[in-house]
Every structure is written in structure tokens, then in C-alpha cells.
PDB file of C-alpha atoms in Angstrom:
ATOM      1  CA  UNK A  19      -5.961 -32.562  67.120  1.00 58.00           C
ATOM      2  CA  UNK A  20      -2.498 -30.992  67.120  1.00 68.00           C
ATOM      3  CA  UNK A  21      -2.218 -27.327  67.894  1.00 92.00           C
ATOM      4  CA  UNK A  22      -2.451 -24.706  70.588  1.00 97.00           C
ATOM      5  CA  UNK A  23      -5.381 -24.128  72.883  1.00 96.00           C
ATOM      6  CA  UNK A  24      -6.039 -21.075  75.011  1.00 98.00           C
ATOM      7  CA  UNK A  25      -8.481 -20.520  77.843  1.00 97.00           C
ATOM      8  CA  UNK A  26     -10.633 -18.688  78.505  1.00 98.00           C
ATOM      9  CA  UNK A  27     -11.890 -17.482  75.115  1.00 97.00           C
ATOM     10  CA  UNK A  28     -12.912 -14.212  76.664  1.00 97.00           C
ATOM     11  CA  UNK A  29     -13.063 -12.692  80.122  1.00 97.00           C
ATOM     12  CA  UNK A  30     -14.295  -9.532  81.782  1.00 97.00           C
ATOM     13  CA  UNK A  31     -12.256  -8.731  84.864  1.00 96.00           C
ATOM     14  CA  UNK A  32     -12.449  -6.101  87.581  1.00 97.00           C
ATOM     15  CA  UNK A  33      -9.357  -3.960  88.004  1.00 98.00           C
ATOM     16  CA  UNK A  34      -7.079  -5.203  90.762  1.00 97.00           C
ATOM     17  CA  UNK A  35      -8.037  -8.858  90.320  1.00 97.00           C
ATOM     18  CA  UNK A  36      -5.548 -11.586  89.553  1.00 97.00           C
ATOM     19  CA  UNK A  37      -5.985 -13.509  86.320  1.00 97.00           C
ATOM     20  CA  UNK A  38      -4.181 -16.396  84.656  1.00 98.00           C
ATOM     21  CA  UNK A  39      -4.512 -17.028  80.952  1.00 98.00           C
ATOM     22  CA  UNK A  40      -3.829 -20.621  80.013  1.00 98.00           C
ATOM     23  CA  UNK A  41      -1.992 -21.911  76.977  1.00 98.00           C
ATOM     24  CA  UNK A  42      -1.287 -25.523  76.042  1.00 98.00           C
ATOM     25  CA  UNK A  43       0.394 -26.964  72.947  1.00 97.00           C
ATOM     26  CA  UNK A  44       0.714 -30.578  71.875  1.00 95.00           C
ATOM     27  CA  UNK A  45       3.315 -30.158  69.131  1.00 93.00           C
ATOM     28  CA  UNK A  46       6.270 -30.693  71.489  1.00 93.00           C
ATOM     29  CA  UNK A  47       7.597 -27.301  70.470  1.00 93.00           C
ATOM     30  CA  UNK A  48      10.503 -25.958  72.481  1.00 92.00           C
ATOM     31  CA  UNK A  49       9.637 -22.280  72.294  1.00 93.00           C
ATOM     32  CA  UNK A  50       6.458 -20.529  73.402  1.00 95.00           C
ATOM     33  CA  UNK A  51       5.371 -16.901  73.337  1.00 96.00           C
ATOM     34  CA  UNK A  52       2.745 -14.531  74.646  1.00 97.00           C
ATOM     35  CA  UNK A  53       1.661 -11.522  72.575  1.00 97.00           C
ATOM     36  CA  UNK A  54      -0.896  -8.833  73.059  1.00 97.00           C
ATOM     37  CA  UNK A  55      -2.650  -7.225  70.133  1.00 96.00           C
ATOM     38  CA  UNK A  56      -4.179  -3.785  70.339  1.00 94.00           C
ATOM     39  CA  UNK A  57      -5.778  -1.780  67.563  1.00 85.00           C
ATOM     40  CA  UNK A  58      -3.142   0.224  65.758  1.00 80.00           C
ATOM     41  CA  UNK A  59      -0.273  -1.298  67.725  1.00 81.00           C
ATOM     42  CA  UNK A  60       0.049  -4.674  66.081  1.00 88.00           C
ATOM     43  CA  UNK A  61       1.421  -7.718  67.862  1.00 93.00           C
ATOM     44  CA  UNK A  62       3.727  -7.025  70.777  1.00 94.00           C
ATOM     45  CA  UNK A  63       5.724  -9.690  72.561  1.00 94.00           C
ATOM     46  CA  UNK A  64       5.117  -9.877  76.311  1.00 97.00           C
ATOM     47  CA  UNK A  65       7.181 -12.870  77.434  1.00 97.00           C
ATOM     48  CA  UNK A  66       8.713 -15.906  75.812  1.00 95.00           C
ATOM     49  CA  UNK A  67      10.252 -19.230  76.745  1.00 95.00           C
ATOM     50  CA  UNK A  68      12.949 -20.885  74.645  1.00 91.00           C
ATOM     51  CA  UNK A  69      12.570 -24.193  76.457  1.00 92.00           C
ATOM     52  CA  UNK A  70      10.940 -25.668  79.541  1.00 95.00           C
ATOM     53  CA  UNK A  71      12.352 -24.114  82.691  1.00 95.00           C
ATOM     54  CA  UNK A  72      13.424 -20.836  81.063  1.00 94.00           C
ATOM     55  CA  UNK A  73      11.599 -17.588  80.381  1.00 96.00           C
ATOM     56  CA  UNK A  74      12.494 -14.189  78.983  1.00 94.00           C
ATOM     57  CA  UNK A  75      11.046 -10.703  78.746  1.00 95.00           C
ATOM     58  CA  UNK A  76       9.688  -9.324  75.523  1.00 93.00           C
ATOM     59  CA  UNK A  77       8.827  -5.804  74.496  1.00 91.00           C
ATOM     60  CA  UNK A  78       6.026  -5.158  77.026  1.00 95.00           C
ATOM     61  CA  UNK A  79       6.575  -7.396  80.096  1.00 97.00           C
ATOM     62  CA  UNK A  80       5.481  -5.034  82.884  1.00 97.00           C
ATOM     63  CA  UNK A  81       2.466  -6.247  84.832  1.00 97.00           C
ATOM     64  CA  UNK A  82       2.751  -9.810  83.522  1.00 98.00           C
ATOM     65  CA  UNK A  83       4.521 -12.943  84.657  1.00 98.00           C
ATOM     66  CA  UNK A  84       4.954 -16.377  83.104  1.00 98.00           C
ATOM     67  CA  UNK A  85       6.205 -19.810  84.044  1.00 97.00           C
ATOM     68  CA  UNK A  86       7.239 -22.841  82.016  1.00 97.00           C
ATOM     69  CA  UNK A  87       7.155 -25.881  84.242  1.00 97.00           C
ATOM     70  CA  UNK A  88       6.880 -28.303  81.316  1.00 97.00           C
ATOM     71  CA  UNK A  89       7.003 -28.339  77.517  1.00 96.00           C
ATOM     72  CA  UNK A  90       3.274 -28.131  76.916  1.00 97.00           C
ATOM     73  CA  UNK A  91       2.015 -25.348  79.188  1.00 98.00           C
ATOM     74  CA  UNK A  92       2.840 -21.652  79.303  1.00 98.00           C
ATOM     75  CA  UNK A  93       0.444 -19.684  81.550  1.00 98.00           C
ATOM     76  CA  UNK A  94       0.403 -15.891  81.621  1.00 98.00           C
ATOM     77  CA  UNK A  95      -0.528 -14.205  84.913  1.00 98.00           C
ATOM     78  CA  UNK A  96      -1.729 -10.689  85.532  1.00 98.00           C
ATOM     79  CA  UNK A  97      -1.089 -10.175  89.249  1.00 95.00           C
ATOM     80  CA  UNK A  98      -3.293  -7.096  89.590  1.00 97.00           C
ATOM     81  CA  UNK A  99      -5.124  -6.254  86.385  1.00 97.00           C
ATOM     82  CA  UNK A 100      -5.402  -2.672  85.150  1.00 98.00           C
ATOM     83  CA  UNK A 101      -7.636  -1.263  82.381  1.00 97.00           C
ATOM     84  CA  UNK A 102      -4.624  -0.751  80.070  1.00 97.00           C
ATOM     85  CA  UNK A 103      -4.274  -4.530  79.962  1.00 98.00           C
ATOM     86  CA  UNK A 104      -7.520  -4.772  78.050  1.00 97.00           C
ATOM     87  CA  UNK A 105      -6.426  -6.506  74.865  1.00 97.00           C
ATOM     88  CA  UNK A 106      -6.490  -9.673  72.827  1.00 97.00           C
ATOM     89  CA  UNK A 107      -3.830 -12.099  74.004  1.00 98.00           C
ATOM     90  CA  UNK A 108      -2.285 -14.681  71.718  1.00 98.00           C
ATOM     91  CA  UNK A 109      -0.115 -17.572  72.720  1.00 98.00           C
ATOM     92  CA  UNK A 110       2.211 -19.071  70.110  1.00 96.00           C
ATOM     93  CA  UNK A 111       4.756 -21.822  69.848  1.00 95.00           C
ATOM     94  CA  UNK A 112       7.610 -22.735  67.524  1.00 92.00           C
ATOM     95  CA  UNK A 113      10.199 -25.441  67.243  1.00 85.00           C
ATOM     96  CA  UNK A 114      12.723 -22.829  68.277  1.00 75.00           C
ATOM     97  CA  UNK A 115      14.855 -22.996  65.160  1.00 75.00           C
ATOM     98  CA  UNK A 116      16.890 -19.838  64.997  1.00 69.00           C
ATOM     99  CA  UNK A 117      16.464 -19.414  61.257  1.00 70.00           C
ATOM    100  CA  UNK A 118      12.781 -19.711  60.438  1.00 72.00           C
ATOM    101  CA  UNK A 119      11.234 -19.595  63.915  1.00 75.00           C
ATOM    102  CA  UNK A 120       7.831 -20.256  62.318  1.00 88.00           C
ATOM    103  CA  UNK A 121       5.230 -19.582  64.963  1.00 92.00           C
ATOM    104  CA  UNK A 122       1.859 -21.262  65.399  1.00 95.00           C
ATOM    105  CA  UNK A 123      -0.754 -19.195  67.179  1.00 97.00           C
ATOM    106  CA  UNK A 124      -3.601 -20.131  69.467  1.00 97.00           C
ATOM    107  CA  UNK A 125      -7.101 -18.721  68.940  1.00 97.00           C
ATOM    108  CA  UNK A 126      -6.594 -15.888  71.410  1.00 97.00           C
ATOM    109  CA  UNK A 127      -8.164 -14.650  74.641  1.00 98.00           C
ATOM    110  CA  UNK A 128     -10.110 -11.412  74.612  1.00 97.00           C
ATOM    111  CA  UNK A 129      -9.636  -9.746  77.987  1.00 98.00           C
ATOM    112  CA  UNK A 130     -11.502  -6.696  79.212  1.00 97.00           C
ATOM    113  CA  UNK A 131     -10.409  -5.040  82.453  1.00 97.00           C
ATOM    114  CA  UNK A 132     -12.927  -2.640  83.945  1.00 96.00           C
TER     115      UNK A 132
ATOM    116  CA  UNK B  21      17.642  -0.008  66.778  1.00 71.00           C
ATOM    117  CA  UNK B  22      15.103  -2.193  65.074  1.00 81.00           C
ATOM    118  CA  UNK B  23      12.291  -0.902  62.882  1.00 87.00           C
ATOM    119  CA  UNK B  24       9.731  -2.171  60.467  1.00 92.00           C
ATOM    120  CA  UNK B  25       7.610  -0.371  57.877  1.00 94.00           C
ATOM    121  CA  UNK B  26       4.692  -1.576  55.813  1.00 96.00           C
ATOM    122  CA  UNK B  27       1.626   0.277  54.515  1.00 96.00           C
ATOM    123  CA  UNK B  28      -1.279   0.433  56.934  1.00 95.00           C
ATOM    124  CA  UNK B  29      -3.942  -0.307  54.352  1.00 96.00           C
ATOM    125  CA  UNK B  30      -4.259  -1.511  50.761  1.00 97.00           C
ATOM    126  CA  UNK B  31      -7.426  -1.911  48.701  1.00 97.00           C
ATOM    127  CA  UNK B  32      -7.988  -3.881  45.505  1.00 97.00           C
ATOM    128  CA  UNK B  33     -10.730  -5.586  43.527  1.00 97.00           C
ATOM    129  CA  UNK B  34     -11.349  -9.261  42.999  1.00 97.00           C
ATOM    130  CA  UNK B  35      -9.108 -10.803  40.385  1.00 97.00           C
ATOM    131  CA  UNK B  36      -6.468  -8.094  40.694  1.00 97.00           C
ATOM    132  CA  UNK B  37      -2.849  -8.328  41.831  1.00 97.00           C
ATOM    133  CA  UNK B  38      -1.615  -6.515  44.909  1.00 98.00           C
ATOM    134  CA  UNK B  39       1.859  -6.066  46.361  1.00 98.00           C
ATOM    135  CA  UNK B  40       2.483  -5.357  50.034  1.00 98.00           C
ATOM    136  CA  UNK B  41       5.912  -3.901  50.685  1.00 97.00           C
ATOM    137  CA  UNK B  42       8.007  -4.250  53.797  1.00 97.00           C
ATOM    138  CA  UNK B  43      11.214  -2.524  54.789  1.00 97.00           C
ATOM    139  CA  UNK B  44      13.051  -3.389  57.938  1.00 95.00           C
ATOM    140  CA  UNK B  45      16.064  -2.507  60.000  1.00 92.00           C
ATOM    141  CA  UNK B  46      17.352  -5.121  62.422  1.00 89.00           C
ATOM    142  CA  UNK B  47      20.492  -5.789  64.403  1.00 84.00           C
ATOM    143  CA  UNK B  48      20.973  -9.080  62.613  1.00 86.00           C
ATOM    144  CA  UNK B  49      18.975 -10.976  60.019  1.00 89.00           C
ATOM    145  CA  UNK B  50      18.089 -14.579  59.372  1.00 90.00           C
ATOM    146  CA  UNK B  51      15.039 -14.199  57.180  1.00 92.00           C
ATOM    147  CA  UNK B  52      11.643 -12.628  56.583  1.00 95.00           C
ATOM    148  CA  UNK B  53       8.310 -14.273  57.312  1.00 94.00           C
ATOM    149  CA  UNK B  54       4.791 -13.281  56.332  1.00 96.00           C
ATOM    150  CA  UNK B  55       1.669 -13.977  58.359  1.00 97.00           C
ATOM    151  CA  UNK B  56      -2.014 -13.568  57.558  1.00 97.00           C
ATOM    152  CA  UNK B  57      -4.690 -12.687  60.084  1.00 97.00           C
ATOM    153  CA  UNK B  58      -8.409 -12.533  59.378  1.00 96.00           C
ATOM    154  CA  UNK B  59     -10.589 -10.324  61.554  1.00 94.00           C
ATOM    155  CA  UNK B  60     -11.281 -12.093  64.829  1.00 93.00           C
ATOM    156  CA  UNK B  61      -8.783 -14.831  64.027  1.00 95.00           C
ATOM    157  CA  UNK B  62      -5.244 -15.775  64.888  1.00 96.00           C
ATOM    158  CA  UNK B  63      -2.186 -15.016  62.750  1.00 96.00           C
ATOM    159  CA  UNK B  64      -1.197 -17.890  60.477  1.00 96.00           C
ATOM    160  CA  UNK B  65       2.124 -18.455  58.754  1.00 95.00           C
ATOM    161  CA  UNK B  66       2.238 -17.804  55.000  1.00 95.00           C
ATOM    162  CA  UNK B  67       5.838 -17.849  53.844  1.00 94.00           C
ATOM    163  CA  UNK B  68       9.486 -17.476  54.746  1.00 93.00           C
ATOM    164  CA  UNK B  69      12.399 -16.095  52.728  1.00 94.00           C
ATOM    165  CA  UNK B  70      15.965 -16.625  53.840  1.00 91.00           C
ATOM    166  CA  UNK B  71      17.646 -15.961  50.494  1.00 94.00           C
ATOM    167  CA  UNK B  72      17.226 -13.224  47.914  1.00 96.00           C
ATOM    168  CA  UNK B  73      14.597 -13.865  45.320  1.00 96.00           C
ATOM    169  CA  UNK B  74      11.012 -14.910  44.855  1.00 96.00           C
ATOM    170  CA  UNK B  75       9.283 -17.800  46.620  1.00 94.00           C
ATOM    171  CA  UNK B  76       5.976 -18.869  45.097  1.00 93.00           C
ATOM    172  CA  UNK B  77       3.194 -20.722  46.873  1.00 89.00           C
ATOM    173  CA  UNK B  78       0.061 -20.892  44.775  1.00 92.00           C
ATOM    174  CA  UNK B  79      -1.461 -17.443  44.363  1.00 96.00           C
ATOM    175  CA  UNK B  80       0.932 -15.943  46.894  1.00 96.00           C
ATOM    176  CA  UNK B  81       4.578 -15.090  46.319  1.00 97.00           C
ATOM    177  CA  UNK B  82       7.106 -13.490  48.630  1.00 97.00           C
ATOM    178  CA  UNK B  83      10.249 -11.649  47.639  1.00 98.00           C
ATOM    179  CA  UNK B  84      13.348 -10.698  49.576  1.00 97.00           C
ATOM    180  CA  UNK B  85      16.323  -8.435  48.907  1.00 97.00           C
ATOM    181  CA  UNK B  86      18.719  -8.723  51.809  1.00 95.00           C
ATOM    182  CA  UNK B  87      20.976  -5.951  50.544  1.00 95.00           C
ATOM    183  CA  UNK B  88      18.032  -3.528  50.443  1.00 95.00           C
ATOM    184  CA  UNK B  89      16.433  -4.780  53.683  1.00 95.00           C
ATOM    185  CA  UNK B  90      13.259  -5.058  51.668  1.00 96.00           C
ATOM    186  CA  UNK B  91      10.646  -7.629  50.909  1.00 97.00           C
ATOM    187  CA  UNK B  92       7.162  -7.870  49.522  1.00 98.00           C
ATOM    188  CA  UNK B  93       4.192 -10.177  49.443  1.00 98.00           C
ATOM    189  CA  UNK B  94       2.470 -10.533  46.083  1.00 98.00           C
ATOM    190  CA  UNK B  95      -1.104 -11.755  45.990  1.00 97.00           C
ATOM    191  CA  UNK B  96      -2.505 -12.713  42.597  1.00 97.00           C
ATOM    192  CA  UNK B  97      -6.039 -13.445  41.422  1.00 97.00           C
ATOM    193  CA  UNK B  98      -7.398 -11.783  44.521  1.00 97.00           C
ATOM    194  CA  UNK B  99     -10.421 -13.312  46.170  1.00 97.00           C
ATOM    195  CA  UNK B 100     -12.769 -11.864  48.760  1.00 97.00           C
ATOM    196  CA  UNK B 101     -11.374 -14.295  51.317  1.00 97.00           C
ATOM    197  CA  UNK B 102      -7.970 -12.629  50.970  1.00 98.00           C
ATOM    198  CA  UNK B 103      -9.328  -9.632  52.890  1.00 98.00           C
ATOM    199  CA  UNK B 104      -7.204  -9.771  56.023  1.00 97.00           C
ATOM    200  CA  UNK B 105      -4.225  -8.184  57.726  1.00 97.00           C
ATOM    201  CA  UNK B 106      -0.780  -9.195  56.549  1.00 97.00           C
ATOM    202  CA  UNK B 107       2.292  -8.957  58.744  1.00 97.00           C
ATOM    203  CA  UNK B 108       5.872  -9.084  57.633  1.00 95.00           C
ATOM    204  CA  UNK B 109       8.100 -10.370  60.402  1.00 94.00           C
ATOM    205  CA  UNK B 110      11.861 -10.132  60.120  1.00 93.00           C
ATOM    206  CA  UNK B 111      13.860 -12.493  62.241  1.00 89.00           C
ATOM    207  CA  UNK B 112      16.868 -10.672  63.660  1.00 84.00           C
ATOM    208  CA  UNK B 113      18.570 -13.896  64.639  1.00 74.00           C
ATOM    209  CA  UNK B 114      20.702 -14.859  67.600  1.00 68.00           C
ATOM    210  CA  UNK B 115      18.558 -14.514  70.721  1.00 68.00           C
ATOM    211  CA  UNK B 116      16.206 -11.890  69.274  1.00 71.00           C
ATOM    212  CA  UNK B 117      12.674 -12.867  68.405  1.00 82.00           C
ATOM    213  CA  UNK B 118      10.475 -12.239  65.410  1.00 86.00           C
ATOM    214  CA  UNK B 119       9.393  -8.634  65.030  1.00 88.00           C
ATOM    215  CA  UNK B 120       5.741  -8.123  64.165  1.00 90.00           C
ATOM    216  CA  UNK B 121       4.698  -4.639  63.170  1.00 83.00           C
ATOM    217  CA  UNK B 122       1.239  -3.178  62.881  1.00 90.00           C
ATOM    218  CA  UNK B 123       0.536  -5.035  59.649  1.00 94.00           C
ATOM    219  CA  UNK B 124      -1.184  -4.102  56.403  1.00 97.00           C
ATOM    220  CA  UNK B 125      -4.930  -4.380  56.180  1.00 96.00           C
ATOM    221  CA  UNK B 126      -5.995  -5.606  52.737  1.00 97.00           C
ATOM    222  CA  UNK B 127      -9.554  -5.002  51.645  1.00 97.00           C
ATOM    223  CA  UNK B 128     -10.742  -6.790  48.522  1.00 97.00           C
ATOM    224  CA  UNK B 129     -13.844  -5.403  46.848  1.00 96.00           C
ATOM    225  CA  UNK B 130     -16.126  -7.191  44.383  1.00 95.00           C
TER     226      UNK B 130
END
């Protein structure tokens, strides 16, 4: 089934621990994105990748890192989690067209940092 | 700078028509997208306007006025399942990415 998968679905994490959120797409999309969504703050872009091998910083990149070793996978790593990183994380992909840039979202990962 | 404004909440009854407005200010502009997100779900693409005017897709229509930096989403014959958050997302173009604001929460009552 074509689309985007994310893992885990949810996670409770102790502060200071390292965590990697996984994202895989099978649509051969060039561009991929990581957003966080917090109540009252909408969707905020953390990092993005226009194509395999490249990454860029979004609006709220601090405390997060990404890599894009191939077209399909775009993991997001929290090196040392803090409670303010408690959020719902969405991965998305698009064909990278500059005009429409229609994005397809994964189901999300609900992360709680205690 | 870049900014985006849409109402935080709208309520309506089943069968009614509702319009969700969006005004934006961006460094450049390719077009305006709309996304729907149900509680607990992921955002899904609804529509895209690159040119001025109205685009209709079933019960949903989206309008754009580039000169006014304004758009709206029109939902007709409202159904309970339309209760969701709706995000307008201008695309500034060039290397800038879609801008998602805080969205408009639509509540449809019986």
C-alpha cells in the first residue's frame, strides 16, 4: 500500500534519553519533512530534505537532527530529549514541485518526554 | 516577514454552508493549499489554488485573490464528518516551504 509509515505510534521517554523517530515513504517522492504539532501552535516545520543526501532547517530545528541517506527514509533524532519536546510528530513527503508542493502526511508519532 | 491569519474556530449546523477565510503575507507566492485534519488524525490535502478564482471539488470549493493575499474554503451541505481542523497553507515559492498556521477548528452540530 503506497504511503508514509511512521514508527513508533507513541512513546514515553525519560528526559535525557536519545530517541529516533522513523519515517518511510514508498511514493518515490523527492522531498520529505518533519513537523511537530502542539495545541494552539499548529504545525511547525522542524527539518526538511529536498532530495536524498540533502537536509535543511525549518522553523524549530533546535534539539533535533535528521539524515537522508536514501529516497525512502527520513529519520528524526532527538539526541537528549527534554520535556518541551513532548508533541505529536508528523512526517510528510511531496514530489518537490515548487508550485503545488502537495504534501502527504504519515499517521504521526505521539511522544511524551517526562 | 511571513504571516498567516485564519479564524481559530467556526461552528455551524448540518446542512449549512460555512466559509473559512485566510489572509497571508509571504515573501513570494506560488499558490494556496488547504488541508483537513480530523482529531487524532493526520493532515490531508484538500485543494490548491494557483490562479485567482474559485476551484470546486464536490461539496468543497476554494477561492483565491492574489492581489488581496486572501483566500477562503467554502464547505456546503455540511455533514457531521466535516468537523475537523482546516489549515490554509500558502506556498511562498523559491526555496521556502509551505506555511501552516494554527488552523481553524470547525464544529458541525446536528
